Short mmCIF file of C-alpha atoms in Angstrom, two decimals:
data_model
loop_
_atom_site.label_atom_id
_atom_site.label_comp_id
_atom_site.label_asym_id
_atom_site.label_seq_id
_atom_site.Cartn_x
_atom_site.Cartn_y
_atom_site.Cartn_z
CA UNK P 1 75.44 49.98 -174.20
CA UNK P 2 74.55 51.05 -177.76
CA UNK P 3 71.65 53.05 -176.35
CA UNK P 4 70.49 50.24 -174.08
CA UNK P 5 71.38 48.38 -170.91
CA UNK P 6 73.96 45.63 -170.62
CA UNK P 7 73.24 42.85 -168.12
CA UNK P 8 75.51 39.87 -167.59
CA UNK P 9 76.54 37.35 -164.97
CA UNK P 10 79.24 35.13 -163.59
CA UNK P 11 77.18 31.99 -163.29
CA UNK P 12 77.95 29.32 -160.66
CA UNK P 13 77.59 26.55 -163.27
CA UNK P 14 79.54 27.75 -166.33
CA UNK P 15 79.93 25.70 -169.48
CA UNK P 16 83.25 24.76 -171.11
CA UNK P 17 83.05 26.06 -174.64
CA UNK P 18 85.86 24.32 -176.54
CA UNK P 19 86.34 20.53 -176.53
CA UNK P 20 89.85 19.43 -175.49
CA UNK P 21 90.78 23.08 -174.99
CA UNK P 22 91.27 23.72 -178.69
CA UNK P 23 90.19 27.22 -179.73
CA UNK P 24 89.10 27.26 -183.40
CA UNK P 25 91.50 28.91 -185.82
CA UNK P 26 90.84 32.64 -186.28
CA UNK P 27 88.13 32.61 -183.63
CA UNK P 28 89.10 36.03 -182.23
CA UNK P 29 86.11 38.40 -181.89
CA UNK P 30 83.71 35.57 -182.73
CA UNK P 31 80.71 34.56 -180.62
CA UNK P 32 79.27 31.27 -179.48
CA UNK P 33 75.80 29.94 -180.22
CA UNK P 34 73.17 31.39 -177.91
CA UNK P 35 71.91 29.21 -175.08
CA UNK P 36 68.82 30.74 -173.52
CA UNK P 37 68.17 27.67 -171.39
CA UNK P 38 71.49 28.25 -169.65
CA UNK P 39 71.16 32.04 -169.36
CA UNK P 40 67.43 32.31 -168.54
CA UNK P 41 67.69 31.88 -164.70
CA UNK P 42 70.19 34.73 -164.55
CA UNK P 43 68.14 36.89 -166.89
CA UNK P 44 65.19 36.38 -164.55
CA UNK P 45 67.38 37.59 -161.67
CA UNK P 46 68.26 40.67 -163.74
CA UNK P 47 64.57 41.32 -164.37
CA UNK P 48 63.90 41.19 -160.64
CA UNK P 49 66.51 43.91 -160.19
CA UNK P 50 65.50 45.94 -163.29
CA UNK P 51 61.76 45.21 -163.87
CA UNK P 52 61.69 47.13 -167.17
CA UNK P 53 63.85 44.40 -168.71
CA UNK P 54 60.81 42.12 -168.79
CA UNK P 55 59.27 44.21 -171.59
CA UNK P 56 62.50 45.23 -173.33
CA UNK P 57 63.83 44.02 -176.66
CA UNK P 58 66.67 41.69 -175.76
CA UNK P 59 69.70 40.50 -177.71
CA UNK P 60 71.90 37.77 -176.26
CA UNK P 61 75.67 38.07 -176.77
CA UNK P 62 77.40 34.81 -175.90
CA UNK P 63 81.19 34.90 -176.00
CA UNK P 64 84.00 32.94 -174.34
CA UNK P 65 86.09 34.01 -171.37
CA UNK P 66 89.43 32.63 -170.21
CA UNK P 67 89.66 31.32 -166.65
CA UNK P 68 92.52 29.43 -165.07
CA UNK P 69 92.51 26.55 -162.60
CA UNK P 70 93.08 28.87 -159.62
CA UNK P 71 91.55 32.20 -160.76
CA UNK P 72 94.99 33.81 -161.15
CA UNK P 73 96.82 35.03 -164.25
CA UNK P 74 99.46 33.06 -166.13
CA UNK P 75 102.42 35.43 -166.37
CA UNK P 76 106.15 35.20 -166.89
CA UNK P 77 108.82 33.09 -168.50
CA UNK P 78 107.75 29.56 -169.42
CA UNK P 79 109.84 26.86 -167.69
CA UNK P 80 112.20 25.20 -170.14
CA UNK P 81 111.77 27.91 -172.79
CA UNK P 82 114.26 30.68 -172.14
CA UNK P 83 113.02 34.16 -173.10
CA UNK P 84 109.54 32.89 -173.97
CA UNK P 85 107.09 34.98 -171.93
CA UNK P 86 103.33 34.77 -171.64
CA UNK P 87 100.53 36.93 -170.24
CA UNK P 88 97.28 34.99 -170.46
CA UNK P 89 94.38 33.62 -168.46
CA UNK P 90 93.20 37.00 -167.22
CA UNK P 91 90.01 35.66 -165.61
CA UNK P 92 87.76 38.37 -167.06
CA UNK P 93 90.01 41.21 -165.90
CA UNK P 94 92.28 41.56 -168.93
CA UNK P 95 91.36 45.15 -169.73
CA UNK P 96 91.32 46.26 -166.09
CA UNK P 97 94.68 44.57 -165.40
CA UNK P 98 96.40 45.36 -168.69
CA UNK P 99 98.42 48.31 -167.36
CA UNK P 100 99.84 46.44 -164.39
CA UNK P 101 100.45 43.24 -166.31
CA UNK P 102 102.20 45.12 -169.09
CA UNK P 103 104.37 47.07 -166.65
CA UNK P 104 105.56 44.02 -164.74
CA UNK P 105 106.10 41.95 -167.86
CA UNK P 106 108.11 44.74 -169.50
CA UNK P 107 110.30 45.00 -166.39
CA UNK P 108 110.69 41.23 -166.36
CA UNK P 109 111.75 41.18 -170.01
CA UNK P 110 114.16 44.10 -169.70
CA UNK P 111 115.72 43.35 -166.30
CA UNK P 112 115.30 39.59 -165.99
CA UNK P 113 113.23 40.06 -162.82
CA UNK P 114 109.77 41.52 -162.15
CA UNK P 115 109.63 44.80 -160.23
CA UNK P 116 107.29 43.43 -157.55
CA UNK P 117 106.35 40.17 -155.89
CA UNK P 118 104.18 38.39 -158.49
CA UNK P 119 104.59 34.77 -157.42
CA UNK P 120 100.82 34.24 -157.14
CA UNK P 121 100.44 34.76 -160.91
CA UNK P 122 103.81 33.30 -162.01
CA UNK P 123 103.29 30.63 -164.67
CA UNK P 124 105.94 28.55 -162.91
CA UNK P 125 103.36 27.62 -160.29
CA UNK P 126 101.73 25.35 -162.89
CA UNK P 127 102.69 21.67 -162.90
CA UNK P 128 102.59 19.42 -165.95
CA UNK P 129 99.58 17.42 -164.74
CA UNK P 130 97.57 20.65 -164.72
CA UNK P 131 97.51 20.67 -168.52
CA UNK P 132 95.12 17.70 -168.41
CA UNK P 133 92.02 19.06 -170.15
CA UNK P 134 89.47 17.41 -167.86
CA UNK P 135 91.33 18.93 -164.92
CA UNK P 136 91.47 22.35 -166.59
CA UNK P 137 87.75 22.31 -167.42
CA UNK P 138 86.70 21.22 -163.92
CA UNK P 139 88.90 23.75 -162.17
CA UNK P 140 88.27 26.65 -164.57
CA UNK P 141 84.52 26.20 -164.16
CA UNK P 142 84.90 26.23 -160.37
CA UNK P 143 87.11 29.33 -160.59
CA UNK P 144 84.51 31.23 -162.60
CA UNK P 145 81.73 30.09 -160.27
CA UNK P 146 83.70 31.42 -157.30
CA UNK P 147 84.74 34.67 -159.00
CA UNK P 148 82.28 36.93 -157.16
CA UNK P 149 81.24 34.52 -154.43
CA UNK P 150 81.89 35.52 -150.83
CA UNK P 151 84.61 33.01 -149.93
CA UNK P 152 85.15 32.33 -146.22
CA UNK P 153 88.75 31.88 -145.02
CA UNK P 154 90.39 28.47 -145.49
CA UNK P 155 87.89 27.28 -148.09
CA UNK P 156 89.19 24.36 -150.14
CA UNK P 157 88.23 23.76 -153.75
CA UNK P 158 86.01 20.75 -154.45
CA UNK P 159 86.75 19.78 -158.07
CA UNK P 160 89.53 17.57 -159.45
CA UNK P 161 90.69 16.38 -156.04
CA UNK P 162 92.74 13.40 -154.93
CA UNK P 163 95.35 13.62 -157.68
CA UNK P 164 98.64 13.48 -155.76
CA UNK P 165 98.60 11.32 -152.66
CA UNK P 166 101.24 10.49 -150.12
CA UNK P 167 101.92 6.77 -149.47
CA UNK P 168 100.29 7.47 -146.08
CA UNK P 169 97.07 8.90 -147.53
CA UNK P 170 94.88 5.90 -146.68
CA UNK P 171 96.35 5.60 -143.18
CA UNK P 172 95.76 9.29 -142.46
CA UNK P 173 92.25 9.22 -143.91
CA UNK P 174 91.36 6.30 -141.63
CA UNK P 175 92.59 8.36 -138.67
CA UNK P 176 90.16 11.15 -139.56
CA UNK P 177 92.31 13.40 -141.75
CA UNK P 178 90.44 16.14 -143.61
CA UNK P 179 92.49 17.10 -146.62
CA UNK P 180 93.39 20.36 -148.29
CA UNK P 181 95.31 20.50 -151.54
CA UNK P 182 98.40 22.32 -152.71
CA UNK P 183 99.90 21.81 -156.17
CA UNK P 184 97.62 18.79 -156.44
CA UNK P 185 98.96 17.19 -153.25
CA UNK P 186 96.40 16.12 -150.67
CA UNK P 187 97.63 17.08 -147.20
CA UNK P 188 95.83 16.85 -143.85
CA UNK P 189 94.51 20.26 -142.81
CA UNK P 190 93.28 18.83 -139.51
CA UNK P 191 91.90 15.60 -138.04
CA UNK P 192 88.28 15.10 -137.01
CA UNK P 193 86.79 11.66 -136.44
CA UNK P 194 83.34 13.23 -136.09
CA UNK P 195 83.55 14.97 -139.46
CA UNK P 196 85.07 11.81 -140.95
CA UNK P 197 82.01 9.84 -139.81
CA UNK P 198 79.54 12.45 -141.06
CA UNK P 199 81.23 13.13 -144.41
CA UNK P 200 82.67 10.11 -146.19
CA UNK P 201 84.46 12.25 -148.77
CA UNK P 202 87.72 13.43 -147.11
CA UNK P 203 87.78 16.52 -149.33
CA UNK P 204 84.36 17.85 -148.32
CA UNK P 205 82.90 19.05 -145.04
CA UNK P 206 82.08 22.11 -142.95
CA UNK P 207 85.70 22.55 -141.89
CA UNK P 208 86.99 22.36 -145.47
CA UNK P 209 84.33 24.56 -147.07
CA UNK P 210 83.39 26.88 -144.18
CA UNK P 211 80.64 29.44 -144.66
CA UNK P 212 81.59 31.70 -141.77
CA UNK P 213 84.13 34.34 -140.81
CA UNK P 214 83.53 33.38 -137.19
CA UNK P 215 84.43 30.15 -135.40
CA UNK P 216 84.72 27.57 -138.16
CA UNK P 217 84.57 23.79 -137.77
CA UNK P 218 88.29 23.36 -138.37
CA UNK P 219 89.38 25.63 -135.52
CA UNK P 220 88.71 23.27 -132.61
CA UNK P 221 90.63 20.30 -134.02
CA UNK P 222 93.46 22.56 -135.22
CA UNK P 223 93.80 24.14 -131.75
CA UNK P 224 93.95 20.70 -130.11
CA UNK P 225 96.69 19.65 -132.53
CA UNK P 226 98.70 22.81 -131.77
CA UNK P 227 98.45 22.16 -128.04
CA UNK P 228 99.46 18.52 -128.47
CA UNK P 229 102.55 19.54 -130.41
CA UNK P 230 103.50 22.17 -127.83
CA UNK P 231 102.97 19.93 -124.79
CA UNK P 232 104.01 16.50 -126.08
CA UNK P 233 104.72 15.73 -129.74
CA UNK P 234 103.18 15.53 -133.19
CA UNK P 235 103.97 13.56 -136.32
CA UNK P 236 103.52 15.35 -139.66
CA UNK P 237 103.50 13.84 -143.13
CA UNK P 238 105.64 16.26 -145.15
CA UNK P 239 106.01 14.03 -148.21
CA UNK P 240 104.60 16.79 -150.42
CA UNK P 241 107.83 18.79 -150.08
CA UNK P 242 109.22 19.37 -153.58
CA UNK P 243 112.60 17.64 -153.88
CA UNK P 244 115.23 18.53 -156.45
CA UNK P 245 118.39 16.54 -157.10
CA UNK P 246 121.18 18.82 -158.31
CA UNK P 247 123.93 16.77 -159.98
CA UNK P 248 127.09 17.50 -161.94
CA UNK P 249 130.69 18.63 -161.53
CA UNK P 250 129.60 22.24 -160.98
CA UNK P 251 126.66 21.50 -158.67
CA UNK P 252 128.42 22.67 -155.50
CA UNK P 253 129.65 25.88 -157.14
CA UNK P 254 126.21 26.75 -158.57
CA UNK P 255 124.45 26.19 -155.25
CA UNK P 256 127.15 28.08 -153.33
CA UNK P 257 126.75 31.06 -155.68
CA UNK P 258 122.95 31.14 -155.40
CA UNK P 259 122.49 30.29 -151.70
CA UNK P 260 122.64 33.01 -149.04
CA UNK P 261 124.25 30.64 -146.51
CA UNK P 262 127.40 28.63 -147.13
CA UNK P 263 126.49 25.09 -148.11
CA UNK P 264 130.00 23.75 -148.81
CA UNK P 265 132.07 22.05 -146.13
CA UNK P 266 128.96 20.81 -144.34
CA UNK P 267 128.92 17.12 -145.23
CA UNK P 268 126.57 15.31 -142.88
CA UNK P 269 124.46 18.41 -142.29
CA UNK P 270 121.46 20.06 -143.89
CA UNK P 271 121.64 23.81 -144.49
CA UNK P 272 118.59 26.04 -144.23
CA UNK P 273 119.03 28.93 -146.65
CA UNK P 274 117.47 31.21 -149.23
CA UNK P 275 118.28 31.34 -152.92
CA UNK P 276 119.06 34.92 -153.95
CA UNK P 277 118.78 36.75 -157.24
CA UNK P 278 121.19 39.36 -158.63
CA UNK P 279 119.46 42.11 -156.62
CA UNK P 280 119.90 40.17 -153.38
CA UNK P 281 116.18 39.43 -153.28
CA UNK P 282 114.84 36.07 -152.13
CA UNK P 283 113.87 33.63 -154.87
CA UNK P 284 113.36 30.51 -152.74
CA UNK P 285 113.34 29.24 -149.16
CA UNK P 286 115.01 25.81 -149.08
CA UNK P 287 117.17 23.29 -147.31
CA UNK P 288 120.25 21.93 -149.08
CA UNK P 289 122.10 18.71 -148.21
CA UNK P 290 125.21 17.23 -149.79
CA UNK P 291 124.76 13.58 -150.76
CA UNK P 292 128.09 13.44 -152.60
CA UNK P 293 130.49 16.10 -153.94
CA UNK P 294 128.59 16.14 -157.23
CA UNK P 295 125.10 15.36 -155.90
CA UNK P 296 122.94 17.61 -153.70
CA UNK P 297 119.36 17.38 -152.47
CA UNK P 298 117.25 20.56 -152.31
CA UNK P 299 113.94 20.55 -150.44
CA UNK P 300 111.53 23.37 -151.14
CA UNK P 301 107.87 24.25 -150.70
CA UNK P 302 105.20 21.94 -152.10
CA UNK P 303 104.07 24.38 -154.77
CA UNK P 304 107.50 25.83 -155.64
CA UNK P 305 109.19 22.81 -157.26
CA UNK P 306 108.65 23.90 -160.87
CA UNK P 307 109.56 27.50 -160.10
CA UNK P 308 112.72 26.71 -158.16
CA UNK P 309 113.91 24.11 -160.65
CA UNK P 310 113.44 26.60 -163.49
CA UNK P 311 115.22 29.34 -161.54
CA UNK P 312 118.27 27.21 -160.66
CA UNK P 313 118.48 25.97 -164.24
CA UNK P 314 118.50 29.55 -165.51
CA UNK P 315 121.13 30.52 -162.91
CA UNK P 316 123.37 27.60 -163.94
CA UNK P 317 123.38 28.11 -167.71
CA UNK P 318 126.70 27.04 -169.18
CA UNK P 319 127.62 25.06 -166.08
CA UNK P 320 127.91 21.27 -165.78
CA UNK P 321 124.72 20.87 -163.80
CA UNK P 322 121.51 18.93 -164.21
CA UNK P 323 118.36 19.19 -162.10
CA UNK P 324 116.05 16.23 -161.57
CA UNK P 325 112.68 16.47 -159.82
CA UNK P 326 112.67 13.48 -157.44
CA UNK P 327 109.62 14.56 -155.43
CA UNK P 328 107.65 11.29 -155.86
CA UNK P 329 110.67 9.15 -154.95
CA UNK P 330 110.97 10.17 -151.30
CA UNK P 331 108.69 10.58 -148.30
CA UNK P 332 109.34 12.90 -145.39
CA UNK P 333 108.01 12.61 -141.84
CA UNK P 334 108.47 15.37 -139.26
CA UNK P 335 108.52 14.43 -135.59
CA UNK P 336 108.23 17.62 -133.53
CA UNK P 337 107.62 18.64 -129.95
CA UNK P 338 109.24 18.36 -126.50
CA UNK P 339 108.72 14.58 -126.26
CA UNK P 340 110.15 13.85 -129.70
CA UNK P 341 113.58 12.72 -128.33
CA UNK P 342 111.96 10.09 -126.13
CA UNK P 343 109.71 8.91 -128.95
CA UNK P 344 112.55 8.72 -131.46
CA UNK P 345 114.83 6.96 -128.97
CA UNK P 346 112.17 4.35 -128.20
CA UNK P 347 111.30 3.86 -131.87
CA UNK P 348 114.95 3.33 -132.77
CA UNK P 349 115.51 0.77 -130.01
CA UNK P 350 116.75 3.00 -127.18
CA UNK P 351 114.55 2.50 -124.20
CA UNK P 352 115.04 4.82 -121.25
CA UNK P 353 115.15 8.55 -120.51
CA UNK P 354 118.92 8.55 -120.09
CA UNK P 355 119.48 7.13 -123.56
CA UNK P 356 117.03 9.67 -124.99
CA UNK P 357 118.90 12.50 -123.28
CA UNK P 358 122.19 11.18 -124.66
CA UNK P 359 120.70 11.01 -128.13
CA UNK P 360 119.58 14.64 -127.94
CA UNK P 361 122.77 15.98 -126.32
CA UNK P 362 125.09 14.56 -128.95
CA UNK P 363 122.97 15.40 -131.98
CA UNK P 364 123.81 18.80 -133.42
CA UNK P 365 121.27 21.10 -135.02
CA UNK P 366 120.69 20.22 -138.70
CA UNK P 367 122.93 17.15 -138.42
CA UNK P 368 121.84 14.20 -140.58
CA UNK P 369 122.26 10.62 -139.38
CA UNK P 370 121.22 7.23 -140.66
CA UNK P 371 118.83 5.63 -138.18
CA UNK P 372 116.99 2.32 -137.83
CA UNK P 373 113.24 2.60 -137.22
CA UNK P 374 111.68 -0.82 -136.86
CA UNK P 375 112.81 -2.82 -139.88
CA UNK P 376 113.51 0.26 -142.00
CA UNK P 377 116.36 2.74 -142.27
CA UNK P 378 115.84 6.48 -142.55
CA UNK P 379 117.91 9.65 -142.74
CA UNK P 380 117.09 11.67 -139.63
CA UNK P 381 117.89 15.41 -139.58
CA UNK P 382 117.59 17.31 -136.34
CA UNK P 383 115.46 20.37 -137.05
CA UNK P 384 112.19 21.90 -135.98
CA UNK P 385 109.45 24.03 -137.54
CA UNK P 386 107.55 24.59 -134.30
CA UNK P 387 109.91 26.53 -132.06
CA UNK P 388 111.15 23.60 -130.00
CA UNK P 389 114.82 22.67 -129.69
CA UNK P 390 113.87 19.04 -130.26
CA UNK P 391 112.55 17.83 -133.59
CA UNK P 392 113.50 15.65 -136.53
CA UNK P 393 112.85 15.46 -140.23
CA UNK P 394 112.93 11.84 -141.39
CA UNK P 395 113.68 11.04 -145.04
CA UNK P 396 113.00 7.66 -146.63
CA UNK P 397 112.05 6.08 -149.93
CA UNK P 398 108.37 6.56 -150.71
CA UNK P 399 107.84 2.80 -150.76
CA UNK P 400 109.13 2.57 -147.18
CA UNK P 401 107.01 5.31 -145.56
CA UNK P 402 104.27 3.28 -143.83
CA UNK P 403 106.49 1.15 -141.50
CA UNK P 404 108.36 4.11 -139.91
CA UNK P 405 105.07 5.96 -139.51
CA UNK P 406 103.52 2.98 -137.80
CA UNK P 407 106.56 2.50 -135.55
CA UNK P 408 106.53 6.14 -134.46
CA UNK P 409 102.76 6.08 -133.87
CA UNK P 410 103.13 3.09 -131.57
#
């Protein structure tokens, strides 16, 4: 490096360099003020590796680097801004990644689709709350600190947690839930009363930040939960599902054109399907249910709401269609496992095995029915994610989630 040796670091405690995320005008190729107090511990590490550095003439070059909240690029078409593409947030690999980023972005611009699967870096994974500058700073600093750290499988981030919570969050936490996050939503990864007692913070613990590639602390509780679901039943809080309301005179036509399976003519049923692009490739994995001829409910993955909404909007240009993100308005419970018919029958006021068998026999796969649970009313859809013939997805207003959950638990 100019006749010398270049030594640098990815420090575990980086410093945000611009207040409120505002880069000064014409800052490109500029440097920041030197901070030897911050850099000195890492320089001492470099001297331990290269002893001659201790007696060398040293210049400190202190410049900014761009890191994102999840250590992945921001690439693609910006939601709500047709034909406005970005390639930013390269996480210190801009030069190394330039060829690949440029290739995929050029294909995207020319063909309307990227050549490869680039969902992990698609800017449509970003939600509006993630533009909060305190959130960005906390997460970007954690991303940089983790950049070259050996990360064990299933490790959860520790900063900026607890942002999006199900109405059942407090109930689940009291039952020993240890939470992981996706798109800001806190969701139980597993339950452990022992870890709950030892670690008051439900976002921290040996099962959430494991340091091993061997048997981690989360494996035992997770295995017990799997066995319980296979042998009896389990109740899942799936309220983090992204939920899109598709409304308008052309809603049915747009969804029929984009869905791989036929969604029309199935009033009273939910349809599991994929959304396809012009190449026949899969853009989304969803369920679609008709609420009225001009009103449809689409459920998709927790972290795909922004992406899928943007994609359907682009596919429906010129049509009489509007998409509304109604994710916070509804909660979803999933009752799964071989005993789920008996549990649902009892919770809805049917008492014996015969009535439970009748309930199951007459309820078609993916059929949606209105059902009383305790003092509340839910939409119950017969479906399963766990390989059993018996299972239900229960939809209700978010304000009504605790009573059905309590009824089913009892």
